[in-house]
Amino acid sequence: MRNPALFLSFCSVPCASKLHPPVQQVAVVKCLSSLLITTQSIEEEEEPARDLQSSDLVLLFDLVLHIAMSCDVKMEFIKEENDDDTCHQCGKSLSCKASLKEHMRIHTGEKPFTCPQCGKSFLRKGGFKIHIRIHTGEKPFVCQHCGKSFISQGTLGTHLRSHSNEKPFKCPQCEKSFRRKDLFSRHMRVHSGEK
């Protein structure tokens, strides 16, 4: 059985970007943590996997960013089943061995990332990096509508809903809608009687 793979269709939208490889080419990234990539034409067999060079990574991630931000193209993320990447404690299927290793910390309670300033520990490096910004004051995510800055992409996303009427969290019992998940969760406790 093949490793889990991330399939990215290269951008086929005509534009001035030099990021576009030939339209008929598809990148198959085998487990981002192991940084292997193969390329494959629609008509051809898969070429052997090779280690990514730093220039490949820059182009690949620039391309992903370009597609996400500029083109009306959907990216498909496909996970093939692989028993080696399934948690034997809860049955959750993960995308690769590195994700499984990180997931296992939920069961073991391991929090390997500790803030040197306040001692708070984190399960994931991403959460740790966001936390550090609280101490440094860094807010790299800026709202294009009002200029307000945020410590994470997630908090910016929540804020952006305040500029629109989007309320994605809908109560199935009373049809009330909420912009923020925490407010939705608090509302759901009203229905359940939970305090």
Coordinates of N, CA and C in Angstrom, one line a residue, residues 3-11 25-32 36-40 60 63-64 73-80 95:
N3 N 2.1 5.2 0.6 CA 2.0 6.1 1.8 C 0.8 7.1 1.5
P4 N 0.3 7.7 2.6 CA -0.7 8.7 2.4 C -0.1 9.8 1.5
A5 N -1.0 10.4 0.7 CA -0.5 11.3 -0.3 C -1.4 12.6 -0.3
L6 N -0.7 13.7 -0.6 CA -1.4 14.9 -0.7 C -1.4 15.3 -2.2
F7 N -2.5 15.3 -2.8 CA -2.6 15.6 -4.3 C -2.9 17.0 -4.5
L8 N -2.1 17.7 -5.2 CA -2.3 19.1 -5.5 C -2.4 19.3 -7.1
S9 N -3.5 19.7 -7.6 CA -3.5 20.0 -9.0 C -2.9 21.4 -9.2
F10 N -1.9 21.4 -10.1 CA -1.3 22.7 -10.4 C -2.3 23.7 -11.0
C11 N -2.1 24.9 -10.8 CA -3.0 26.0 -11.2 C -3.0 26.0 -12.7
Q25 N 0.4 18.7 -15.5 CA 1.2 18.0 -14.5 C 0.5 18.1 -13.2
V26 N 0.7 17.0 -12.4 CA 0.1 17.0 -11.0 C 1.2 16.7 -10.1
A27 N 1.2 17.4 -8.9 CA 2.2 17.1 -7.9 C 1.6 16.2 -6.9
V28 N 2.3 15.2 -6.5 CA 1.9 14.3 -5.5 C 2.9 14.4 -4.3
V29 N 2.5 15.0 -3.2 CA 3.4 15.1 -2.1 C 3.1 14.0 -1.1
K30 N 4.0 13.1 -0.9 CA 3.8 12.0 0.0 C 4.2 12.4 1.4
C31 N 3.3 12.6 2.3 CA 3.5 12.9 3.7 C 4.4 14.1 3.8
L32 N 3.8 15.3 4.1 CA 4.6 16.5 4.2 C 5.7 16.4 5.2
L36 N 8.7 14.3 0.7 CA 9.0 13.6 -0.6 C 8.0 14.1 -1.6
I37 N 8.4 14.2 -2.8 CA 7.5 14.7 -3.9 C 7.7 13.9 -5.1
T38 N 6.7 13.6 -5.8 CA 6.8 13.0 -7.2 C 6.0 13.9 -8.1
T39 N 6.3 13.9 -9.4 CA 5.5 14.5 -10.3 C 4.9 13.5 -11.3
Q40 N 3.8 13.8 -11.9 CA 3.2 12.8 -12.7 C 2.3 13.6 -13.7
L60 N 6.6 25.0 -4.3 CA 5.4 24.3 -4.0 C 4.5 25.1 -3.0
L63 N 3.1 28.1 -4.8 CA 2.0 27.6 -5.7 C 0.7 27.4 -4.9
V64 N 0.8 26.7 -3.7 CA -0.3 26.5 -2.9 C -1.0 27.8 -2.5
V73 N -9.7 27.8 -8.0 CA -9.4 26.4 -8.2 C -9.5 25.8 -6.8
K74 N -10.1 24.6 -6.8 CA -10.2 23.9 -5.5 C -9.0 22.9 -5.4
M75 N -8.4 22.8 -4.2 CA -7.3 21.8 -4.0 C -7.9 20.6 -3.3
E76 N -7.6 19.4 -3.7 CA -8.1 18.2 -3.1 C -7.0 17.6 -2.2
F77 N -7.4 17.3 -1.0 CA -6.5 16.6 0.0 C -7.1 15.2 0.2
I78 N -6.4 14.2 -0.3 CA -6.9 12.8 -0.3 C -6.0 12.0 0.6
K79 N -6.6 11.3 1.6 CA -5.9 10.4 2.5 C -6.2 9.0 2.1
E80 N -5.2 8.2 1.8 CA -5.4 6.8 1.6 C -5.3 6.1 2.9
S95 N -3.0 11.5 8.9 CA -2.4 11.6 7.6 C -1.1 11.0 7.4

